[in-house]
C-alpha positions as semicolon CSV with decimal commas, in nm:
position;residue;x (nm);y (nm);z (nm)
1;M;-18,190;-8,518;-7,305
2;S;-18,018;-8,707;-7,574
3;D;-17,635;-8,693;-7,628
4;R;-17,701;-8,444;-7,904
5;E;-17,907;-8,220;-7,704
6;D;-17,633;-8,226;-7,429
7;V;-17,389;-8,130;-7,636
8;A;-17,598;-7,851;-7,772
9;A;-17,670;-7,727;-7,442
10;R;-17,287;-7,735;-7,335
11;R;-17,225;-7,533;-7,604
12;E;-17,480;-7,285;-7,525
13;D;-17,375;-7,279;-7,192
14;A;-17,009;-7,224;-7,284
15;A;-17,122;-6,905;-7,513
16;A;-17,365;-6,758;-7,228
17;R;-17,072;-6,784;-6,966
18;W;-16,810;-6,583;-7,233
19;V;-17,080;-6,287;-7,289
20;D;-17,143;-6,292;-6,864
21;D;-16,781;-6,279;-6,815
22;N;-16,684;-6,031;-7,111
23;A;-16,958;-5,784;-7,014
24;G;-16,768;-5,520;-6,898
25;R;-16,555;-5,523;-7,196
26;L;-16,865;-5,536;-7,427
27;S;-16,988;-5,253;-7,263
28;E;-16,657;-5,043;-7,287
29;W;-16,694;-5,166;-7,644
30;T;-17,030;-5,032;-7,720
31;R;-16,920;-4,694;-7,590
32;T;-16,607;-4,675;-7,781
33;I;-16,846;-4,712;-8,116
34;W;-17,096;-4,452;-7,969
35;D;-16,811;-4,222;-7,876
36;K;-16,667;-4,215;-8,253
37;G;-17,010;-4,144;-8,412
38;E;-16,884;-4,156;-8,759
39;T;-17,136;-4,131;-9,060
40;A;-17,181;-4,322;-9,369
41;W;-16,885;-4,432;-9,572
42;R;-16,664;-4,204;-9,372
43;E;-16,639;-4,446;-9,048
44;Y;-16,279;-4,469;-9,077
45;D;-16,182;-4,504;-8,709
46;S;-16,470;-4,739;-8,621
47;A;-16,390;-5,011;-8,911
48;A;-16,059;-4,974;-8,796
49;W;-16,123;-5,057;-8,441
50;Y;-16,310;-5,371;-8,535
51;V;-16,037;-5,472;-8,782
52;A;-15,789;-5,443;-8,475
53;R;-16,008;-5,639;-8,262
54;L;-16,126;-5,919;-8,495
55;R;-15,726;-5,976;-8,558
56;E;-15,656;-6,007;-8,184
57;E;-15,889;-6,273;-8,158
58;G;-15,741;-6,477;-8,432
59;F;-15,980;-6,408;-8,735
60;E;-15,814;-6,329;-9,098
61;V;-15,958;-5,992;-9,197
62;E;-15,986;-5,860;-9,563
63;E;-15,963;-5,438;-9,502
64;G;-16,159;-5,247;-9,778
65;S;-16,378;-5,566;-9,888
66;A;-16,511;-5,477;-10,236
67;G;-16,368;-5,139;-10,288
68;M;-16,526;-4,988;-9,967
69;P;-16,246;-4,827;-9,766
70;T;-16,447;-4,887;-9,434
71;A;-16,580;-5,230;-9,497
72;F;-16,417;-5,569;-9,403
73;A;-16,493;-5,946;-9,416
74;A;-16,348;-6,156;-9,145
75;R;-16,302;-6,539;-9,105
76;W;-16,212;-6,763;-8,867
77;S;-16,233;-7,162;-8,872
78;N;-16,192;-7,467;-8,621
79;G;-16,170;-7,732;-8,901
80;P;-16,399;-7,820;-9,192
81;G;-16,779;-7,782;-9,157
82;A;-17,066;-7,540;-9,223
83;T;-17,053;-7,178;-9,210
84;A;-17,256;-6,938;-9,016
85;A;-17,236;-6,571;-9,053
86;A;-17,310;-6,256;-8,870
87;Y;-17,216;-5,850;-8,895
88;A;-17,156;-5,509;-8,764
89;E;-17,297;-5,201;-8,859
90;Y;-17,095;-4,875;-8,714
91;D;-17,246;-4,593;-8,879
92;A;-17,433;-4,264;-8,712
93;V;-17,650;-4,014;-8,856
94;P;-17,559;-3,646;-8,919
95;G;-17,733;-3,385;-8,691
96;N;-17,811;-3,631;-8,366
97;C;-17,482;-3,606;-8,178
98;Q;-17,576;-3,662;-7,841
99;A;-17,349;-3,712;-7,515
100;A;-17,455;-4,009;-7,315
101;S;-17,647;-3,780;-7,073
102;T;-17,984;-3,727;-6,947
103;R;-18,002;-3,382;-7,062
104;R;-17,995;-3,273;-7,414
105;E;-17,618;-3,184;-7,502
106;P;-17,407;-3,275;-7,778
107;R;-17,059;-3,492;-7,723
108;P;-16,768;-3,285;-7,582
109;G;-16,618;-3,078;-7,814
110;L;-16,866;-3,092;-8,111
111;N;-17,245;-2,937;-8,170
112;V;-17,579;-3,102;-8,245
113;H;-17,495;-3,128;-8,603
114;A;-17,207;-3,389;-8,611
115;G;-17,287;-3,751;-8,624
116;G;-17,472;-3,956;-8,345
117;H;-17,593;-4,319;-8,308
118;T;-17,967;-4,326;-8,332
119;D;-18,078;-4,685;-8,365
120;P;-17,795;-4,753;-8,215
121;H;-17,576;-4,902;-8,452
122;S;-17,274;-4,879;-8,204
123;A;-17,498;-5,137;-8,004
124;L;-17,594;-5,352;-8,315
125;G;-17,228;-5,400;-8,408
126;T;-17,058;-5,497;-8,071
127;S;-17,381;-5,709;-7,968
128;A;-17,303;-5,938;-8,298
129;L;-16,930;-5,926;-8,244
130;G;-17,037;-6,054;-7,875
131;G;-17,229;-6,316;-8,010
132;L;-16,966;-6,406;-8,285
133;L;-16,696;-6,437;-8,031
134;A;-16,862;-6,636;-7,784
135;A;-16,974;-6,871;-8,027
136;K;-16,576;-6,904;-8,133
137;A;-16,502;-6,963;-7,763
138;A;-16,790;-7,231;-7,741
139;M;-16,649;-7,401;-8,083
140;E;-16,296;-7,413;-7,920
141;A;-16,425;-7,560;-7,570
142;T;-16,633;-7,813;-7,758
143;G;-16,486;-7,918;-8,040
144;L;-16,751;-7,816;-8,281
145;A;-16,563;-7,763;-8,621
146;G;-16,699;-7,489;-8,888
147;T;-16,616;-7,142;-9,017
148;L;-16,755;-6,833;-8,867
149;R;-16,757;-6,514;-9,130
150;F;-16,820;-6,145;-9,007
151;F;-16,894;-5,855;-9,226
152;G;-16,806;-5,494;-9,124
153;E;-17,097;-5,310;-9,338
154;P;-17,080;-4,917;-9,358
155;A;-17,328;-4,678;-9,457
156;E;-17,662;-4,876;-9,393
157;K;-17,849;-4,548;-9,351
158;V;-17,812;-4,505;-9,698
159;R;-17,832;-4,888;-9,788
160;G;-17,485;-4,860;-9,882
161;S;-17,277;-5,180;-9,861
162;K;-17,477;-5,499;-9,836
163;P;-17,567;-5,482;-10,254
164;I;-17,222;-5,414;-10,319
165;H;-17,059;-5,696;-10,129
166;A;-17,352;-5,911;-10,234
167;A;-17,286;-5,846;-10,609
168;A;-16,910;-5,936;-10,558
169;G;-17,000;-6,271;-10,390
170;Y;-16,900;-6,232;-10,030
171;Y;-17,234;-6,392;-9,890
172;D;-17,226;-6,702;-10,126
173;G;-17,123;-7,015;-9,930
174;I;-17,290;-6,948;-9,618
175;D;-17,491;-7,210;-9,434
176;G;-17,708;-6,942;-9,221
177;L;-17,670;-6,572;-9,151
178;V;-17,801;-6,425;-8,847
179;S;-17,912;-6,030;-8,895
180;F;-17,976;-5,862;-8,568
181;H;-18,132;-5,492;-8,528
182;P;-18,227;-5,319;-8,218
183;C;-18,578;-5,291;-8,181
184;Y;-18,715;-4,966;-8,377
185;M;-19,115;-5,019;-8,394
186;L;-19,351;-5,237;-8,216
187;P;-19,480;-5,488;-8,254
188;L;-19,100;-5,599;-8,346
189;C;-18,959;-5,610;-8,014
190;N;-18,794;-5,925;-7,885
191;T;-18,929;-6,129;-8,201
192;V;-18,774;-6,246;-8,518
193;S;-18,931;-6,150;-8,854
194;W;-19,183;-6,387;-9,000
195;D;-19,334;-6,304;-9,345
196;T;-19,288;-5,930;-9,392
197;H;-18,939;-5,819;-9,417
198;C;-18,790;-5,508;-9,539
199;G;-18,847;-5,367;-9,848
200;A;-18,661;-5,284;-10,196
201;A;-18,491;-4,931;-10,211
202;Y;-18,282;-4,735;-10,428
203;A;-18,080;-4,424;-10,375
204;M;-17,871;-4,198;-10,578
205;V;-17,720;-3,856;-10,635
206;Y;-17,817;-3,629;-10,906
207;R;-17,534;-3,405;-10,976
208;F;-17,561;-3,088;-11,199
209;A;-17,259;-2,905;-11,337
210;C;-17,281;-2,573;-11,511
211;D;-16,949;-2,588;-11,670
212;S;-16,986;-2,311;-11,948
213;P;-17,154;-2,053;-11,816
214;E;-17,009;-1,801;-12,072
215;T;-17,211;-1,969;-12,365
216;W;-17,563;-1,893;-12,191
217;L;-17,596;-1,541;-12,365
218;P;-17,441;-1,470;-12,728
219;R;-17,135;-1,227;-12,706
220;T;-17,185;-0,877;-12,855
221;E;-16,919;-0,674;-13,042
222;G;-16,674;-0,480;-12,868
223;Q;-16,668;-0,686;-12,502
224;P;-16,398;-0,590;-12,302
225;I;-16,354;-0,924;-12,098
226;P;-16,398;-1,247;-12,390
227;Q;-16,588;-1,446;-12,121
228;A;-16,806;-1,173;-12,032
229;H;-16,942;-1,061;-11,690
230;S;-17,299;-1,153;-11,783
231;A;-17,186;-1,516;-11,750
232;V;-17,340;-1,466;-11,399
233;R;-17,710;-1,468;-11,546
234;A;-17,655;-1,782;-11,656
235;P;-17,920;-2,002;-11,426
236;G;-17,634;-2,254;-11,323
237;A;-17,630;-2,558;-11,108
238;N;-17,826;-2,410;-10,817
239;D;-18,144;-2,322;-11,061
240;A;-18,135;-2,687;-11,189
241;L;-18,121;-2,832;-10,827
242;F;-18,411;-2,583;-10,731
243;Y;-18,625;-2,712;-11,038
244;M;-18,519;-3,094;-10,953
245;Y;-18,653;-3,038;-10,614
246;N;-18,964;-2,895;-10,713
247;T;-19,074;-3,113;-10,984
248;S;-18,976;-3,395;-10,808
249;K;-19,209;-3,313;-10,500
250;A;-19,508;-3,455;-10,713
251;L;-19,322;-3,807;-10,722
252;R;-19,325;-3,761;-10,334
253;D;-19,651;-3,623;-10,274
254;S;-19,868;-3,774;-10,491
255;I;-19,742;-4,086;-10,688
256;L;-19,575;-4,289;-10,418
257;P;-19,838;-4,425;-10,179
258;H;-19,921;-4,270;-9,857
259;T;-19,980;-4,604;-9,700
260;G;-19,717;-4,913;-9,592
261;G;-19,451;-4,682;-9,487
262;W;-19,338;-4,624;-9,857
263;S;-19,172;-4,274;-9,933
264;I;-18,924;-4,101;-10,121
265;S;-18,699;-3,839;-9,937
266;E;-18,422;-3,595;-10,037
267;A;-18,090;-3,442;-9,882
268;I;-17,953;-3,151;-10,097
269;L;-17,563;-3,251;-10,059
270;T;-17,307;-2,932;-9,995
271;A;-17,066;-2,927;-10,272
272;G;-16,872;-2,650;-10,133
273;Q;-16,897;-2,422;-10,430
274;A;-16,836;-2,063;-10,298
275;T;-16,803;-1,837;-10,643
276;A;-16,725;-1,489;-10,767
277;D;-16,967;-1,226;-10,763
278;N;-16,994;-1,284;-11,169
279;L;-17,026;-1,661;-11,212
280;P;-17,338;-1,875;-11,109
281;A;-17,288;-2,179;-10,884
282;R;-17,083;-2,466;-11,093
283;L;-17,174;-2,789;-10,931
284;A;-17,469;-2,871;-10,726
285;E;-17,570;-3,252;-10,560
286;I;-17,918;-3,372;-10,436
287;Q;-17,979;-3,739;-10,311
288;Y;-18,305;-3,899;-10,330
289;I;-18,364;-4,241;-10,127
290;L;-18,691;-4,436;-10,244
291;R;-18,807;-4,702;-10,039
292;V;-19,067;-4,916;-10,218
293;P;-19,258;-5,256;-10,215
294;T;-19,100;-5,391;-10,535
295;V;-18,788;-5,361;-10,763
296;E;-19,021;-5,269;-11,058
297;M;-19,185;-4,981;-10,860
298;A;-18,807;-4,858;-10,767
299;E;-18,771;-4,856;-11,132
300;Q;-19,069;-4,666;-11,252
301;A;-18,989;-4,394;-10,981
302;T;-18,618;-4,400;-11,095
303;L;-18,704;-4,354;-11,443
304;I;-18,940;-4,014;-11,341
305;L;-18,647;-3,864;-11,168
306;D;-18,455;-3,908;-11,459
307;R;-18,691;-3,711;-11,669
308;N;-18,703;-3,462;-11,422
309;A;-18,316;-3,418;-11,391
310;A;-18,272;-3,407;-11,797
311;A;-18,546;-3,142;-11,762
312;A;-18,392;-2,927;-11,496
313;A;-18,073;-2,955;-11,652
314;Q;-18,195;-2,806;-11,997
315;L;-18,370;-2,527;-11,797
316;A;-18,071;-2,434;-11,625
317;H;-17,792;-2,448;-11,900
318;C;-17,642;-2,760;-11,718
319;G;-17,522;-3,106;-11,759
320;W;-17,647;-3,380;-11,534
321;E;-17,545;-3,727;-11,400
322;R;-17,712;-4,014;-11,183
323;I;-17,467;-4,166;-10,915
324;W;-17,580;-4,473;-10,788
325;V;-17,579;-4,498;-10,387
326;S;-17,760;-4,805;-10,363
327;K;-17,988;-5,043;-10,525
328;S;-18,122;-5,317;-10,298
329;R;-18,378;-5,615;-10,331
330;P;-18,648;-5,685;-10,090
331;G;-18,629;-5,919;-9,826
332;L;-18,680;-6,322;-9,843
333;A;-18,851;-6,494;-9,537
334;N;-18,706;-6,826;-9,387
335;H;-18,932;-6,985;-9,164
336;A;-18,684;-7,242;-9,050
337;I;-18,402;-7,038;-8,961
338;S;-18,608;-6,763;-8,835
339;R;-18,809;-7,014;-8,527
340;M;-18,498;-7,136;-8,466
341;V;-18,334;-6,789;-8,377
342;Y;-18,641;-6,707;-8,182
343;D;-18,642;-7,015;-7,984
344;K;-18,281;-6,934;-7,900
345;L;-18,403;-6,579;-7,800
346;A;-18,677;-6,724;-7,580
347;A;-18,430;-6,953;-7,398
348;V;-18,205;-6,646;-7,325
349;G;-18,517;-6,426;-7,169
350;A;-18,603;-6,072;-7,309
351;P;-18,365;-5,795;-7,158
352;R;-18,412;-5,661;-6,807
353;W;-18,378;-5,346;-6,664
354;G;-18,221;-5,273;-6,304
355;E;-18,296;-5,003;-6,054
356;A;-17,986;-4,836;-6,162
357;A;-18,134;-4,799;-6,525
358;K;-18,469;-4,674;-6,400
359;A;-18,320;-4,398;-6,208
360;I;-18,134;-4,287;-6,546
361;A;-18,477;-4,293;-6,692
362;R;-18,655;-4,102;-6,415
363;E;-18,395;-3,828;-6,462
364;M;-18,502;-3,810;-6,840
365;Q;-18,893;-3,793;-6,781
366;E;-18,824;-3,519;-6,529
367;A;-18,582;-3,332;-6,796
368;V;-18,881;-3,338;-7,064
369;G;-19,111;-3,186;-6,814
370;L;-19,282;-3,541;-6,687
371;A;-19,317;-3,692;-6,367
372;P;-19,115;-3,980;-6,310
373;M;-19,237;-4,332;-6,296
374;A;-19,192;-4,627;-6,089
375;E;-19,173;-4,816;-6,423
376;P;-19,022;-4,581;-6,681
377;F;-18,977;-4,818;-6,969
378;L;-19,231;-4,968;-7,184
379;P;-19,336;-5,294;-7,098
380;D;-19,258;-5,445;-7,450
381;C;-18,928;-5,407;-7,399
382;E;-18,908;-5,712;-7,137
383;R;-19,189;-5,918;-7,304
384;L;-19,151;-6,188;-7,594
385;M;-19,341;-6,174;-7,884
386;D;-19,387;-6,488;-8,104
387;P;-19,280;-6,426;-8,460
388;E;-19,640;-6,534;-8,607
389;E;-19,789;-6,321;-8,347
390;A;-19,589;-6,068;-8,432
391;E;-19,667;-6,092;-8,803
392;R;-20,029;-6,076;-8,767
393;I;-20,034;-5,756;-8,539
394;L;-19,799;-5,604;-8,843
395;R;-20,011;-5,674;-9,105
396;R;-20,352;-5,523;-8,940
397;D;-20,271;-5,193;-9,111
398;L;-20,096;-5,340;-9,425
399;P;-20,270;-5,433;-9,740
400;P;-20,319;-5,786;-9,807
401;S;-20,084;-5,712;-10,146
402;Q;-19,843;-5,569;-9,977
403;V;-19,557;-5,812;-9,911
404;N;-19,256;-5,605;-9,756
405;Y;-19,245;-5,307;-9,501
406;T;-18,979;-5,060;-9,435
407;S;-18,653;-5,023;-9,494
408;D;-18,313;-5,220;-9,435
409;D;-18,018;-5,348;-9,644
410;Y;-17,957;-5,684;-9,466
411;T;-18,233;-5,791;-9,741
412;D;-17,967;-5,822;-9,994
413;M;-17,807;-6,116;-9,770
414;C;-18,116;-6,291;-9,797
415;W;-18,094;-6,412;-10,138
416;H;-17,751;-6,558;-10,081
417;T;-17,800;-6,794;-9,784
418;P;-18,097;-6,829;-9,549
419;T;-18,135;-6,544;-9,297
420;A;-18,317;-6,449;-9,007
421;R;-18,428;-6,087;-8,904
422;L;-18,364;-6,098;-8,501
423;Y;-18,508;-5,786;-8,300
424;V;-18,427;-5,723;-7,952
425;A;-18,555;-5,452;-7,736
426;R;-18,357;-5,140;-7,694
427;P;-18,463;-4,900;-7,414
428;M;-18,777;-4,728;-7,477
429;L;-18,945;-4,485;-7,237
430;S;-19,302;-4,533;-7,117
431;G;-19,542;-4,163;-7,124
432;P;-19,875;-4,054;-7,104
433;P;-20,123;-4,105;-7,426
434;G;-20,000;-3,902;-7,715
435;F;-19,671;-3,802;-7,557
436;A;-19,381;-3,825;-7,794
437;Y;-19,025;-3,798;-7,644
438;P;-18,774;-3,560;-7,820
439;D;-18,503;-3,785;-8,032
440;W;-18,214;-3,694;-7,789
441;V;-18,375;-3,922;-7,538
442;M;-18,402;-4,249;-7,762
443;N;-18,010;-4,138;-7,887
444;A;-17,917;-4,098;-7,520
445;L;-18,026;-4,431;-7,406
446;G;-17,846;-4,632;-7,665
447;G;-17,499;-4,491;-7,523
448;I;-17,523;-4,505;-7,148
449;A;-17,415;-4,852;-7,008
450;E;-17,725;-4,890;-6,742
451;T;-17,932;-4,872;-7,006
452;I;-17,796;-5,021;-7,312
453;D;-17,614;-5,296;-7,165
454;P;-17,908;-5,529;-7,111
455;M;-17,973;-5,509;-7,479
456;V;-17,624;-5,599;-7,576
457;S;-17,586;-5,913;-7,326
458;C;-17,907;-6,037;-7,450
459;A;-17,864;-5,980;-7,817
460;A;-17,514;-6,144;-7,793
461;K;-17,626;-6,464;-7,610
462;T;-17,907;-6,490;-7,880
463;V;-17,671;-6,455;-8,202
464;A;-17,395;-6,702;-8,046
465;H;-17,655;-6,977;-7,974
466;S;-17,809;-6,922;-8,314
467;L;-17,454;-6,965;-8,496
468;L;-17,392;-7,276;-8,294
469;A;-17,719;-7,384;-8,420
470;I;-17,664;-7,325;-8,800
471;L;-17,305;-7,509;-8,732
472;G;-17,412;-7,779;-8,524
473;D;-17,745;-7,885;-8,671
474;A;-17,744;-8,041;-8,996
475;D;-18,105;-8,109;-8,993
476;L;-18,194;-7,712;-8,930
477;R;-17,938;-7,638;-9,226
478;A;-18,134;-7,863;-9,469
479;A;-18,453;-7,715;-9,376
480;A;-18,342;-7,391;-9,416
481;R;-18,168;-7,475;-9,740
482;A;-18,478;-7,666;-9,887
483;E;-18,710;-7,361;-9,761
484;F;-18,471;-7,108;-9,936
485;E;-18,472;-7,365;-10,275
486;E;-18,849;-7,360;-10,272
487;R;-18,873;-6,964;-10,229
488;T;-18,619;-6,895;-10,481
489;G;-18,733;-7,127;-10,754
490;G;-18,415;-7,359;-10,746
491;G;-18,162;-7,139;-10,495
492;V;-17,936;-6,910;-10,660
493;G;-18,008;-6,851;-11,036
494;G;-18,360;-7,005;-10,951
495;S;-18,673;-6,916;-11,144
496;R;-18,759;-6,675;-10,847
497;W;-18,453;-6,558;-10,729
498;I;-18,349;-6,186;-10,801
499;P;-18,001;-6,136;-10,874
500;P;-17,774;-5,834;-10,747
501;L;-17,914;-5,503;-10,867
502;C;-17,574;-5,351;-10,825
503;D;-17,389;-5,223;-11,080
504;Y;-17,187;-4,944;-10,980
505;A;-16,876;-4,854;-10,807
506;P;-16,889;-4,764;-10,425
507;P;-17,001;-4,401;-10,418
508;I;-16,726;-4,295;-10,199
509;G;-16,593;-4,030;-10,381
510;L;-16,934;-3,803;-10,288
511;R;-16,927;-3,528;-10,080
512;W;-17,024;-3,728;-9,751
513;P;-17,031;-3,550;-9,422
514;E;-16,715;-3,658;-9,188
515;Y;-16,491;-3,544;-8,932
516;V;-16,192;-3,362;-9,077
517;T;-15,861;-3,230;-8,918
518;T;-15,731;-2,881;-8,978
519;V;-15,529;-2,608;-8,833
520;R;-15,822;-2,567;-8,617
521;G;-15,828;-2,907;-8,488
522;R;-16,034;-3,203;-8,547
523;E;-16,399;-3,065;-8,630
524;W;-16,741;-3,189;-8,793
525;W;-16,771;-3,065;-9,156
526;I;-16,972;-2,778;-9,058
527;P;-16,744;-2,579;-8,804
528;T;-16,790;-2,696;-8,426
529;A;-16,723;-2,355;-8,317
530;G;-16,928;-2,061;-8,368
531;Y;-17,258;-2,228;-8,507
């Protein structure tokens, strides 16, 4: 072993010891964020927890970065040198409130319609934080100079914060970034993305407002009430939303391809506009999220949605506006940094689940009517998959012309710094052929310490070792930067570089679901009791 290799090994040993010594804290932190279950753009307690923890660990932290109240940007330096970065996500998903339990039940005091962690972002964020702090400890122990940056990224479920951070320059000047996500589909389990990264996505809200219902019908002589009760006959905002929904079904069902995971989905937002018996609905909002291969395809689909919105508004005597939630770019591969991260994962080894975790998994199998299995977890959870082999399997079902697949907004980071996309197995259960576990099972497994901690430990060590390699290996940085320059046609601003698409303010003023405190106590926006 060369002196350089010996130094790198000592750094990795120090980082691994930090993760092992702090396993209890990492488990506690994961459960803390899990229990908060806050959803997109409203992750107030979760973001505050990260900010406080990072400051306690010596990081400088900018709260509310890029105008997003639940985002942050943290920095710690051990002297002049390279810069490496990672990030946390912490948004949960409405309608997925699940206790850390072996049966289906919401967290105490809530109903199933509240927010809950599905991917789970609770463990995603604490795994990355553990890797960050382990790298910091190793830098201090071995004298490695350099800077660590760590971002708090809200609203990933609507691809929210990263396009905004990117456009504001937060990812500039970084030498390499590690994007960690728990495995969410095979074959991307205990591996790193190779060529096929996530695609483009646009998300927007169309708002319809019926501000002058009294002008729908002309007044007649002798009306006793100037505005006339006949204003109720105005179609109003609900009708505009109905027309928009139905005309845009053609885009969803017929225009976008049915292969390759591309989709358009919609969600009707609650605007809280209860009205009198003689007035139509004044306000209605519907959100669309487009997951498509290219920016050009997203632009074309948006053009169709805009036309539909204009027609719906005209039919229903309303005005309309489009409010951007996200415009994100497709991902950009970087083999140099991706191969390095996979090598670090392979050296750490895939996660392993012990007998306590297996006993919990068997209880869940009984709860859904299955006979308990001796080995209840999918074998893939404890296997490594070389990135090039995962790429080969992934592409078997994709057309050759399709460059990107599925959706996540880490893709915006790829255009500013060499980025690796790491997947580590979350706990997933085996079952008989054709059997599908209900969603609550996967959700619960993400909140139980015995089942989620093995992933957290594995991911934290891998992230830590990868950050240390970026900081300590000049040859790696040079190779990753050269590849970045080649793929972008000259780096940031190059001939093949896609600039940030974000030309909008953070959409924090929309009616996003959240936890509220009233005279009845703290509850989900759908009342907790009596639903």
